[in-house]
Amino acid sequence: MPGLLRLAVAQVRRDRILLPIWILGIGLLGFATAGAVSSEFSEEGDRRAIMAVATANPSLLFLRGLPDGSGMGAVVFFQGYAFTALLAGLMSTLLVVRHTRADEELGRAELIGSTPLPRSASLGATLLVGCAANLILAGCVAAGCTAAGLPGPGSLTAGAAVGTVGLFFVPVAGLMAQLMPSGRSANGAAASLVGAAYLLRGVGDALGTPNTELTRVTSGWISVLSPIGWGQRSRPFTAPDLLPLVALAVSAAVLAVVVLLIRGRRDLGASLLPERAGRPRAGAGGRSLIGLAWNLQRSTLIGWCVGAAVMGGIAGGLGPVVTDAVEGNNSLAELIGRLVPGIEAQIVYVFTAALIGIAGVLAAAAGIQGVLRMRAEEAEGRAELLLAVPLSRTSWLTANLVLALSSAAAVAAVAGCAATLGFWLAGMTGTPGTELLAASLAHVPAAAVFVAAPAIAFATIPRWSAPVGWGLLVAGLILGQFGELLGLPEWLQALSPFHHSPAMPVEAFDPVPALSMTLIALAGVGLAAYLIQHRDLTT
């Protein structure tokens, strides 16, 4: 036990900056949501109206969750729970894989294995740290809700709901670390399970049954398959029920025991699913730096394109549903209009522009992951072998950045094409496909800025490239896409590049912000290409 605790302390020390950012960020998001609801819907009549709108609209149920009454706490839980639970799951999976499979690849686990500790001690310490992190997260969310004026018992239950979902994904990520042959594949598999949990919850909620007063929805059976759906059933501010949370915690404990047993019988570096062997020789395209970057990044790019296609399809396919829902309903029109403020246009295009804006965030994420692949190649020693031949670091960086920027454009284009296809399949032919494609591509300059930022960090302080990339993207998403909903000041929203992207097709394209962001991104790429020549390779 002392050795286990020392390992846990060492892991906490390595995460002393990243983990508090995750926890405080999620807690502050809950506090901001509660504050925004308190200021925007302070009257009981306004909250009943917004709940009635939500219960009649499957797209809002899919994105937000289940309405559960018109009380202040119930509306806050409806607005914020699903997104914060999603973030809690991602925090847990990244934490666990970083200290398990990734450590095996980097050789740290071999050093720990040379000490007189059980084979599963490192994994046990990681599960302990993950459990403690989610307990603290639950406390922060509860404190944020209480500080916003919500009842204490309901706030504690809401915090427990978010923390328990994160706790459930701790052993899930541990299991993926045993199954998958690399840290990258384990991260992808675990994050996909978190995304699948969100989608299952969304589908179950969208197929739910509203009550006669249109203030509450009973979810469909599909949401039972999702741990996020289980946490939602705790109903913290109306009829608190801790049984779903207890079931989640017990399931996590059982799964943790299974994962520890698997780790105790698995050799270091091995995996239950074998890694697929590559070609003995590279093809013609793989002999160039661009071809090598494409071979390394194409699988993740395909994953981001699939996500963008789903988002674009939702934007186009739900057009008729949104049109029917808002017809004669000023409250819903006002709510959706806040996503693209100051615009007078058909509400279906406002809704489409808002979801295409989210697809722009996916494009930025694809570009950031392309940059971070260079960091993985360097940390795992493969970049050292590559750069031992007569190749300049600038050429290596430039080739990967070209592919990262192209990935961002490809993901945006896929979202636009999927939205066009969704409109066509739904029978709405009023908007030409080129307009929706242009609306998606209009977010590429902002995405390019987010690609340039981690590139500069990689060229100067490589270990900070991941926190800089993902941290700036989360901040940009909150400020640029949800700043108006959260009631943030205009100057604060303007700090996000997404805030300056035109919300086509309801806004006209403005070349000045697009050109400015493109120049900023190119300057950042040029600066990174210069700076990388002046540092040594690190691990």
Coordinates of C-alpha atoms in Angstrom, one line a residue:
M1 CA 0.0 0.0 0.0
P2 CA 2.8 2.6 0.7
G3 CA 4.3 1.9 -2.7
L4 CA 0.8 2.3 -4.3
L5 CA 0.4 5.7 -2.6
R6 CA 3.8 6.9 -3.6
L7 CA 3.1 6.0 -7.2
A8 CA -0.2 7.9 -7.0
V9 CA 1.5 10.9 -5.5
A10 CA 4.1 10.8 -8.4
Q11 CA 1.3 10.7 -10.9
V12 CA -0.5 13.6 -9.3
R13 CA 2.8 15.6 -9.3
R14 CA 3.1 15.0 -13.1
D15 CA -0.5 16.2 -13.5
R16 CA -0.2 19.2 -11.1
I17 CA -1.0 21.7 -13.9
L18 CA -3.1 19.8 -16.4
L19 CA -5.6 18.1 -14.0
P20 CA -6.5 21.3 -12.1
I21 CA -7.2 23.0 -15.4
W22 CA -9.6 20.3 -16.4
I23 CA -11.4 20.2 -13.0
L24 CA -11.6 24.0 -12.5
G25 CA -12.7 24.5 -16.2
I26 CA -15.6 22.0 -15.9
G27 CA -16.5 23.5 -12.5
L28 CA -16.5 27.0 -13.8
L29 CA -18.6 25.9 -16.8
G30 CA -21.2 24.6 -14.4
F31 CA -21.1 27.9 -12.5
A32 CA -21.4 30.0 -15.7
T33 CA -24.4 27.9 -16.9
A34 CA -26.2 28.4 -13.6
G35 CA -25.5 32.1 -13.7
A36 CA -26.6 32.5 -17.3
V37 CA -29.9 30.7 -16.6
S38 CA -30.5 32.7 -13.4
S39 CA -30.1 36.0 -15.4
E40 CA -31.9 35.0 -18.6
F41 CA -34.8 33.0 -17.2
S42 CA -35.4 34.4 -13.7
E43 CA -39.2 34.3 -14.1
E44 CA -41.1 31.1 -13.6
G45 CA -43.1 31.8 -16.8
D46 CA -40.0 32.2 -18.9
R47 CA -38.6 28.8 -17.6
R48 CA -41.9 27.0 -18.3
A49 CA -41.9 28.5 -21.8
I50 CA -38.4 27.3 -22.6
M51 CA -39.1 23.9 -21.2
A52 CA -42.2 23.6 -23.3
V53 CA -40.2 24.5 -26.4
A54 CA -37.5 22.0 -25.5
T55 CA -40.0 19.1 -24.9
A56 CA -41.5 19.7 -28.4
N57 CA -38.1 19.8 -30.2
P58 CA -36.1 16.5 -30.6
S59 CA -33.0 18.4 -31.8
L60 CA -32.8 20.3 -28.5
L61 CA -33.4 17.1 -26.5
F62 CA -30.6 15.4 -28.5
L63 CA -28.1 18.2 -27.8
R64 CA -29.1 19.2 -24.3
G65 CA -30.8 16.4 -22.4
L66 CA -34.1 15.8 -20.6
P67 CA -36.3 18.6 -19.3
D68 CA -37.3 17.8 -15.7
G69 CA -39.5 20.6 -14.5
S70 CA -39.4 24.4 -14.6
G71 CA -37.5 25.1 -11.4
M72 CA -34.3 27.0 -11.6
G73 CA -32.1 24.0 -10.7
A74 CA -33.9 21.7 -13.1
V75 CA -33.4 24.2 -16.0
V76 CA -29.7 24.6 -15.1
F77 CA -29.3 20.8 -15.0
F78 CA -31.0 20.5 -18.4
Q79 CA -28.8 23.1 -19.9
G80 CA -25.4 22.0 -18.6
Y81 CA -25.3 18.4 -17.4
A82 CA -24.8 16.5 -20.7
F83 CA -21.9 18.7 -21.8
T84 CA -20.1 18.7 -18.4
A85 CA -20.6 14.9 -18.1
L86 CA -19.0 14.5 -21.6
L87 CA -16.0 16.6 -20.5
A88 CA -15.7 14.6 -17.3
G89 CA -15.6 11.4 -19.3
L90 CA -12.9 12.8 -21.6
M91 CA -10.8 14.0 -18.7
S92 CA -10.9 10.5 -17.1
T93 CA -9.9 8.7 -20.3
L94 CA -7.0 11.0 -21.2
L95 CA -5.8 10.8 -17.6
V96 CA -5.8 7.0 -17.4
V97 CA -4.2 6.3 -20.8
R98 CA -1.5 8.9 -20.1
H99 CA -0.4 7.0 -17.0
T100 CA -0.8 3.5 -18.4
R101 CA -0.4 2.6 -22.1
A102 CA 1.5 5.9 -22.9
D103 CA 3.9 5.2 -20.0
E104 CA 4.6 1.7 -21.4
E105 CA 5.5 3.2 -24.8
L106 CA 7.8 5.8 -23.2
G107 CA 9.6 3.3 -21.0
R108 CA 8.4 4.7 -17.6
A109 CA 6.4 1.6 -16.8
E110 CA 9.5 -0.6 -17.3
L111 CA 11.4 1.5 -14.7
I112 CA 8.5 1.1 -12.3
G113 CA 8.3 -2.6 -13.1
S114 CA 12.0 -3.1 -12.1
T115 CA 11.0 -2.2 -8.5
P116 CA 9.6 -4.8 -6.0
L117 CA 6.0 -3.8 -6.7
P118 CA 3.2 -5.9 -8.0
R119 CA 2.7 -5.8 -11.8
S120 CA -0.6 -4.0 -11.5
A121 CA 0.6 -1.4 -8.9
S122 CA 0.9 1.4 -11.5
L123 CA -2.5 0.8 -12.9
G124 CA -3.9 0.6 -9.4
A125 CA -2.4 4.0 -8.6
T126 CA -3.9 5.5 -11.8
L127 CA -7.3 4.2 -10.9
L128 CA -6.9 5.8 -7.4
V129 CA -5.9 9.1 -8.9
G130 CA -8.8 9.0 -11.4
C131 CA -11.2 8.3 -8.5
A132 CA -9.8 11.2 -6.5
A133 CA -9.9 13.5 -9.5
N134 CA -13.6 12.8 -10.1
L135 CA -14.4 13.2 -6.4
I136 CA -12.8 16.7 -6.5
L137 CA -14.6 17.4 -9.7
A138 CA -18.0 16.5 -8.2
G139 CA -17.2 18.9 -5.3
C140 CA -16.3 21.7 -7.7
V141 CA -19.5 21.3 -9.7
A142 CA -21.6 21.2 -6.6
A143 CA -19.8 24.3 -5.2
G144 CA -20.3 26.1 -8.5
C145 CA -24.1 25.4 -8.4
T146 CA -24.3 26.4 -4.8
A147 CA -22.4 29.6 -5.4
A148 CA -24.9 30.4 -8.2
G149 CA -27.8 30.2 -5.7
L150 CA -29.1 26.7 -6.3
P151 CA -30.2 24.5 -3.4
G152 CA -27.4 22.7 -1.6
P153 CA -28.8 19.1 -1.7
G154 CA -29.6 19.3 -5.4
S155 CA -26.2 20.8 -6.1
L156 CA -24.5 17.9 -4.3
T157 CA -26.5 15.4 -6.3
A158 CA -25.8 17.3 -9.6
G159 CA -22.0 17.3 -8.8
A160 CA -22.2 13.6 -7.9
A161 CA -23.9 12.9 -11.3
V162 CA -21.1 14.5 -13.2
G163 CA -18.4 13.0 -11.0
T164 CA -19.9 9.5 -11.2
V165 CA -19.9 9.5 -15.0
G166 CA -16.3 10.5 -15.0
L167 CA -15.6 7.8 -12.4
F168 CA -17.2 5.2 -14.6
F169 CA -14.9 6.0 -17.5
V170 CA -11.8 5.6 -15.4
P171 CA -11.8 1.7 -15.6
V172 CA -13.2 1.9 -19.1
A173 CA -10.1 3.7 -20.2
G174 CA -8.0 1.2 -18.2
L175 CA -9.6 -1.6 -20.1
M176 CA -8.9 0.1 -23.4
A177 CA -5.2 0.4 -22.3
Q178 CA -5.1 -3.4 -21.9
L179 CA -6.9 -4.1 -25.2
M180 CA -5.2 -1.6 -27.6
P181 CA -1.6 -1.8 -28.8
S182 CA -0.7 1.9 -28.4
G183 CA -1.5 4.9 -26.4
R184 CA -2.9 6.7 -29.4
S185 CA -5.3 3.8 -30.3
A186 CA -6.3 3.5 -26.6
N187 CA -7.1 7.2 -26.4
G188 CA -9.1 7.0 -29.6
A189 CA -11.1 4.0 -28.5
A190 CA -11.8 5.4 -25.0
A191 CA -12.8 8.8 -26.4
S192 CA -15.0 7.1 -28.9
L193 CA -16.8 5.3 -26.1
V194 CA -17.4 8.6 -24.4
G195 CA -18.8 10.0 -27.6
A196 CA -21.0 6.9 -28.1
A197 CA -22.4 7.4 -24.6
Y198 CA -23.3 11.0 -25.5
L199 CA -24.9 9.9 -28.7
L200 CA -26.9 7.1 -27.1
R201 CA -28.1 9.5 -24.5
G202 CA -29.1 12.0 -27.2
V203 CA -31.0 9.4 -29.2
G204 CA -32.8 8.1 -26.2
D205 CA -33.8 11.6 -25.1
A206 CA -34.9 12.7 -28.6
L207 CA -37.2 9.6 -28.7
G208 CA -38.6 10.4 -25.2
T209 CA -42.2 11.0 -24.2
P210 CA -43.2 14.5 -22.9
N211 CA -45.9 14.9 -20.2
T212 CA -49.1 16.8 -20.8
E213 CA -47.7 20.1 -19.2
L214 CA -44.7 20.0 -21.5
T215 CA -42.3 20.4 -18.6
R216 CA -40.8 16.9 -18.3
V217 CA -39.7 14.2 -20.7
T218 CA -39.3 10.5 -20.0
S219 CA -36.4 9.2 -22.1
G220 CA -36.5 6.3 -24.4
W221 CA -35.0 2.9 -23.5
I222 CA -31.9 3.6 -25.5
S223 CA -30.6 6.1 -23.0
V224 CA -30.3 3.3 -20.4
L225 CA -27.3 2.0 -22.5
S226 CA -25.4 5.2 -21.8
P227 CA -23.7 6.0 -18.4
I228 CA -24.4 9.7 -19.1
G229 CA -28.1 8.7 -19.4
W230 CA -27.8 7.0 -16.0
G231 CA -26.5 10.1 -14.4
Q232 CA -29.3 12.1 -15.9
R233 CA -31.8 9.9 -14.2
S234 CA -30.7 11.1 -10.8
R235 CA -33.0 14.2 -11.2
P236 CA -31.1 16.2 -8.6
F237 CA -33.4 19.2 -8.3
T238 CA -36.8 17.6 -8.6
A239 CA -36.9 14.0 -7.2
P240 CA -33.3 13.1 -6.2
D241 CA -32.6 9.4 -6.9
L242 CA -29.1 8.2 -6.0
L243 CA -29.8 4.6 -7.1
P244 CA -28.5 5.2 -10.8
L245 CA -25.4 6.8 -9.4
V246 CA -24.8 3.9 -7.0
A247 CA -25.2 1.5 -9.9
L248 CA -22.7 3.4 -11.9
A249 CA -20.2 3.4 -9.1
V250 CA -20.6 -0.3 -8.4
S251 CA -20.2 -1.0 -12.1
A252 CA -17.0 1.0 -12.2
A253 CA -15.7 -0.9 -9.1
V254 CA -16.4 -4.3 -10.7
L255 CA -14.8 -3.2 -14.0
A256 CA -11.8 -1.9 -12.1
V257 CA -11.2 -5.3 -10.5
V258 CA -11.5 -7.0 -14.0
V259 CA -9.0 -4.5 -15.4
L260 CA -6.5 -5.2 -12.6
L261 CA -6.8 -8.9 -13.1
I262 CA -6.1 -8.5 -16.8
R263 CA -3.1 -6.3 -16.1
G264 CA -1.7 -8.8 -13.6
R265 CA -1.6 -11.4 -16.4
R266 CA -0.4 -9.3 -19.3
D267 CA 3.2 -8.8 -20.3
L268 CA 4.5 -5.2 -20.3
G269 CA 4.0 -3.7 -23.8
A270 CA 1.7 -6.5 -25.0
S271 CA -2.0 -6.0 -25.8
L272 CA -5.0 -8.2 -26.0
L273 CA -5.6 -7.0 -29.5
P274 CA -2.5 -7.4 -31.7
E275 CA -1.1 -4.5 -33.7
R276 CA -1.6 -4.9 -37.4
A277 CA 1.7 -5.3 -39.2
G278 CA 2.6 -2.7 -41.8
R279 CA 4.0 -3.0 -45.3
P280 CA 7.6 -4.2 -45.5
R281 CA 8.4 -1.3 -47.8
A282 CA 6.9 2.2 -48.2
G283 CA 5.0 3.0 -51.4
A284 CA 5.9 5.8 -53.7
G285 CA 3.9 8.3 -51.7
G286 CA 5.3 7.2 -48.3
R287 CA 8.9 8.1 -49.3
S288 CA 8.2 11.9 -49.0
L289 CA 7.6 13.8 -45.8
I290 CA 4.1 14.7 -46.9
G291 CA 3.4 11.0 -47.7
L292 CA 4.8 9.9 -44.4
A293 CA 2.6 12.5 -42.6
W294 CA -0.4 11.3 -44.5
N295 CA 0.3 7.6 -43.5
L296 CA 0.6 8.6 -39.9
Q297 CA -2.5 10.9 -39.7
R298 CA -5.0 9.4 -42.2
S299 CA -6.8 7.2 -39.7
T300 CA -7.4 10.0 -37.2
L301 CA -8.5 12.3 -40.1
I302 CA -11.0 9.7 -41.2
G303 CA -12.4 9.7 -37.7
W304 CA -12.8 13.5 -37.6
C305 CA -14.4 13.4 -41.0
V306 CA -17.0 10.9 -39.8
G307 CA -17.8 13.2 -36.8
A308 CA -18.1 16.2 -39.1
A309 CA -20.4 14.2 -41.4
V310 CA -22.6 13.3 -38.5
M311 CA -22.7 17.0 -37.3
G312 CA -23.4 18.2 -40.9
G313 CA -26.1 15.6 -41.4
I314 CA -27.8 16.6 -38.2
A315 CA -27.7 20.3 -39.3
G316 CA -29.3 19.5 -42.6
G317 CA -31.6 16.6 -41.7
L318 CA -33.2 18.4 -38.8
G319 CA -34.2 21.4 -40.8
P320 CA -37.8 20.5 -41.3
V321 CA -38.1 19.5 -37.6
V322 CA -36.8 22.8 -36.5
T323 CA -39.0 24.7 -38.9
D324 CA -42.1 22.9 -37.6
A325 CA -41.1 23.4 -34.0
V326 CA -40.5 27.1 -34.2
E327 CA -43.5 27.9 -36.4
G328 CA -45.4 30.5 -34.3
N329 CA -43.1 29.9 -31.3
N330 CA -41.2 33.1 -30.4
S331 CA -39.4 31.6 -27.4
L332 CA -37.6 29.0 -29.4
A333 CA -36.8 31.5 -32.1
E334 CA -35.3 33.8 -29.5
L335 CA -33.3 30.9 -28.0
I336 CA -31.8 29.7 -31.3
G337 CA -31.3 33.3 -32.4
R338 CA -28.9 33.8 -29.5
L339 CA -26.5 31.3 -31.1
V340 CA -26.1 33.7 -34.0
P341 CA -27.0 37.1 -32.5
G342 CA -28.1 40.2 -34.4
I343 CA -29.3 38.4 -37.4
E344 CA -32.8 38.4 -39.0
A345 CA -33.1 35.3 -41.1
Q346 CA -35.1 32.1 -41.5
I347 CA -34.7 30.2 -38.2
V348 CA -33.7 27.0 -40.0
Y349 CA -30.7 28.7 -41.5
V350 CA -29.8 30.1 -38.1
F351 CA -29.9 26.6 -36.6
T352 CA -27.8 25.3 -39.5
A353 CA -25.3 28.0 -39.1
A354 CA -24.9 27.3 -35.4
L355 CA -24.3 23.6 -36.0
I356 CA -21.9 24.2 -38.9
G357 CA -20.0 26.5 -36.4
I358 CA -19.6 23.5 -34.2
A359 CA -18.3 21.5 -37.2
G360 CA -15.7 24.3 -37.5
V361 CA -14.5 23.4 -34.0
L362 CA -14.1 19.8 -35.2
A363 CA -12.0 21.1 -38.1
A364 CA -9.8 22.9 -35.7
A365 CA -9.5 19.8 -33.5
A366 CA -8.4 17.7 -36.5
G367 CA -5.7 20.2 -37.3
I368 CA -4.5 20.4 -33.7
Q369 CA -4.3 16.6 -33.5
G370 CA -2.2 16.6 -36.7
V371 CA 0.3 19.0 -35.0
L372 CA 0.4 16.9 -31.8
R373 CA 1.2 13.8 -33.9
M374 CA 4.7 15.3 -34.3
R375 CA 5.0 15.6 -30.6
A376 CA 4.2 11.9 -30.2
E377 CA 6.7 11.0 -32.9
E378 CA 9.4 13.0 -31.0
A379 CA 8.5 11.7 -27.6
E380 CA 8.5 8.0 -28.7
G381 CA 11.9 8.3 -30.4
R382 CA 10.8 7.9 -34.1
A383 CA 11.5 11.5 -35.0
E384 CA 15.1 11.1 -33.9
L385 CA 15.5 8.2 -36.4
L386 CA 13.9 10.2 -39.2
L387 CA 15.9 13.3 -38.6
A388 CA 19.2 11.3 -38.5
V389 CA 19.1 11.4 -42.4
P390 CA 19.8 14.7 -44.3
L391 CA 16.4 16.3 -43.6
S392 CA 15.8 19.6 -42.0
R393 CA 13.5 20.0 -39.1
T394 CA 11.8 22.9 -40.9
S395 CA 10.9 20.6 -43.8
W396 CA 9.6 18.0 -41.4
L397 CA 7.5 20.6 -39.5
T398 CA 6.3 22.3 -42.7
A399 CA 5.1 19.0 -44.2
N400 CA 3.1 18.1 -41.1
L401 CA 1.6 21.6 -40.8
V402 CA 0.5 21.5 -44.5
L403 CA -1.3 18.3 -43.8
A404 CA -2.7 19.6 -40.5
L405 CA -4.2 22.6 -42.3
S406 CA -5.4 20.5 -45.1
S407 CA -7.1 18.2 -42.6
A408 CA -8.9 21.2 -41.1
A409 CA -10.2 22.2 -44.5
A410 CA -11.2 18.6 -45.4
V411 CA -13.2 18.2 -42.2
A412 CA -15.0 21.5 -42.8
A413 CA -15.7 20.5 -46.4
V414 CA -17.2 17.2 -45.3
A415 CA -19.5 18.9 -42.8
G416 CA -20.7 21.3 -45.5
C417 CA -21.3 18.4 -48.0
A418 CA -23.1 16.4 -45.3
A419 CA -25.4 19.4 -44.4
T420 CA -26.2 19.7 -48.1
L421 CA -27.0 16.1 -48.4
G422 CA -29.1 16.3 -45.2
F423 CA -31.1 19.2 -46.6
W424 CA -31.7 17.3 -49.9
L425 CA -32.8 14.1 -48.1
A426 CA -35.2 16.1 -45.9
G427 CA -36.8 17.7 -48.9
M428 CA -35.5 21.3 -48.3
T429 CA -34.0 22.4 -51.6
G430 CA -34.1 26.2 -51.1
T431 CA -30.4 26.5 -50.3
P432 CA -27.8 25.6 -52.9
G433 CA -25.2 23.1 -51.9
T434 CA -22.3 25.5 -52.7
E435 CA -23.7 27.9 -50.1
L436 CA -23.5 25.4 -47.2
L437 CA -20.1 24.2 -48.4
A438 CA -18.9 27.8 -48.3
A439 CA -20.4 28.3 -44.9
S440 CA -18.3 25.4 -43.6
L441 CA -15.1 26.5 -45.3
A442 CA -15.6 30.0 -43.8
H443 CA -14.5 28.6 -40.5
V444 CA -11.2 27.3 -41.8
P445 CA -9.2 30.6 -41.2
A446 CA -10.2 30.5 -37.5
A447 CA -9.3 26.8 -37.3
A448 CA -5.9 27.6 -38.9
V449 CA -5.2 30.0 -36.0
F450 CA -5.7 27.1 -33.6
V451 CA -3.3 25.0 -35.6
A452 CA -0.6 27.6 -35.5
A453 CA -0.7 28.1 -31.7
P454 CA 0.3 24.5 -30.7
A455 CA 2.8 24.6 -33.6
I456 CA 4.6 27.5 -31.9
A457 CA 4.4 25.7 -28.6
F458 CA 5.9 22.5 -30.2
A459 CA 8.7 24.5 -31.7
T460 CA 9.6 26.1 -28.3
I461 CA 8.4 24.0 -25.3
P462 CA 7.2 20.7 -26.9
R463 CA 5.8 19.3 -23.7
W464 CA 3.3 22.2 -23.6
S465 CA 2.0 21.7 -27.1
A466 CA -0.9 19.5 -26.1
P467 CA -2.1 21.7 -23.2
V468 CA -1.8 24.8 -25.4
G469 CA -3.6 23.2 -28.3
W470 CA -6.5 21.7 -26.5
G471 CA -6.7 24.4 -23.8
L472 CA -7.0 27.2 -26.4
L473 CA -9.6 25.2 -28.4
V474 CA -11.8 24.7 -25.3
A475 CA -11.5 28.4 -24.4
G476 CA -12.3 29.4 -28.0
L477 CA -15.3 27.1 -28.1
I478 CA -16.7 28.5 -24.9
L479 CA -16.0 32.2 -25.7
G480 CA -16.8 32.1 -29.4
Q481 CA -19.7 29.6 -29.7
F482 CA -21.4 29.8 -26.3
G483 CA -20.3 33.2 -25.1
E484 CA -23.6 34.8 -26.1
L485 CA -25.6 32.0 -24.4
L486 CA -23.5 32.4 -21.3
G487 CA -23.9 36.2 -21.2
L488 CA -20.2 36.9 -21.5
P489 CA -19.0 40.5 -22.4
E490 CA -18.5 41.2 -26.1
W491 CA -14.7 42.0 -25.6
L492 CA -14.3 38.6 -24.0
Q493 CA -16.1 36.8 -26.8
A494 CA -13.9 38.7 -29.4
L495 CA -10.8 36.9 -28.0
S496 CA -12.0 33.8 -29.8
P497 CA -11.1 33.4 -33.5
F498 CA -14.5 31.6 -33.9
H499 CA -16.2 34.8 -32.9
H500 CA -14.9 36.5 -36.2
S501 CA -16.0 33.7 -38.5
P502 CA -19.1 34.7 -40.6
A503 CA -22.2 32.7 -39.7
M504 CA -23.1 31.8 -43.2
P505 CA -25.7 31.4 -44.8
V506 CA -27.4 34.0 -42.5
E507 CA -24.5 36.4 -42.7
A508 CA -22.6 37.6 -45.7
F509 CA -18.9 36.6 -46.0
D510 CA -16.6 39.3 -44.8
P511 CA -13.1 38.9 -46.3
V512 CA -11.3 41.2 -43.8
P513 CA -11.6 39.0 -40.7
A514 CA -10.9 35.9 -42.8
L515 CA -7.8 37.5 -44.4
S516 CA -6.6 38.7 -41.0
M517 CA -6.9 35.3 -39.4
T518 CA -5.2 33.7 -42.3
L519 CA -2.2 36.1 -42.1
I520 CA -2.0 35.4 -38.3
A521 CA -2.0 31.7 -38.9
L522 CA 0.7 31.9 -41.6
A523 CA 2.8 34.1 -39.4
G524 CA 2.5 31.6 -36.6
V525 CA 3.4 28.7 -38.9
G526 CA 6.5 30.7 -40.2
L527 CA 7.5 31.5 -36.6
A528 CA 7.2 27.8 -35.6
A529 CA 9.3 26.8 -38.7
Y530 CA 12.0 29.3 -37.6
L531 CA 12.0 28.4 -33.9
I532 CA 12.2 24.7 -34.3
Q533 CA 15.7 25.0 -35.8
H534 CA 16.9 26.4 -32.5
R535 CA 16.0 23.6 -30.1
D536 CA 17.1 20.0 -29.5
L537 CA 14.9 17.0 -29.7
T538 CA 13.3 16.0 -26.4
T539 CA 11.4 13.0 -25.1

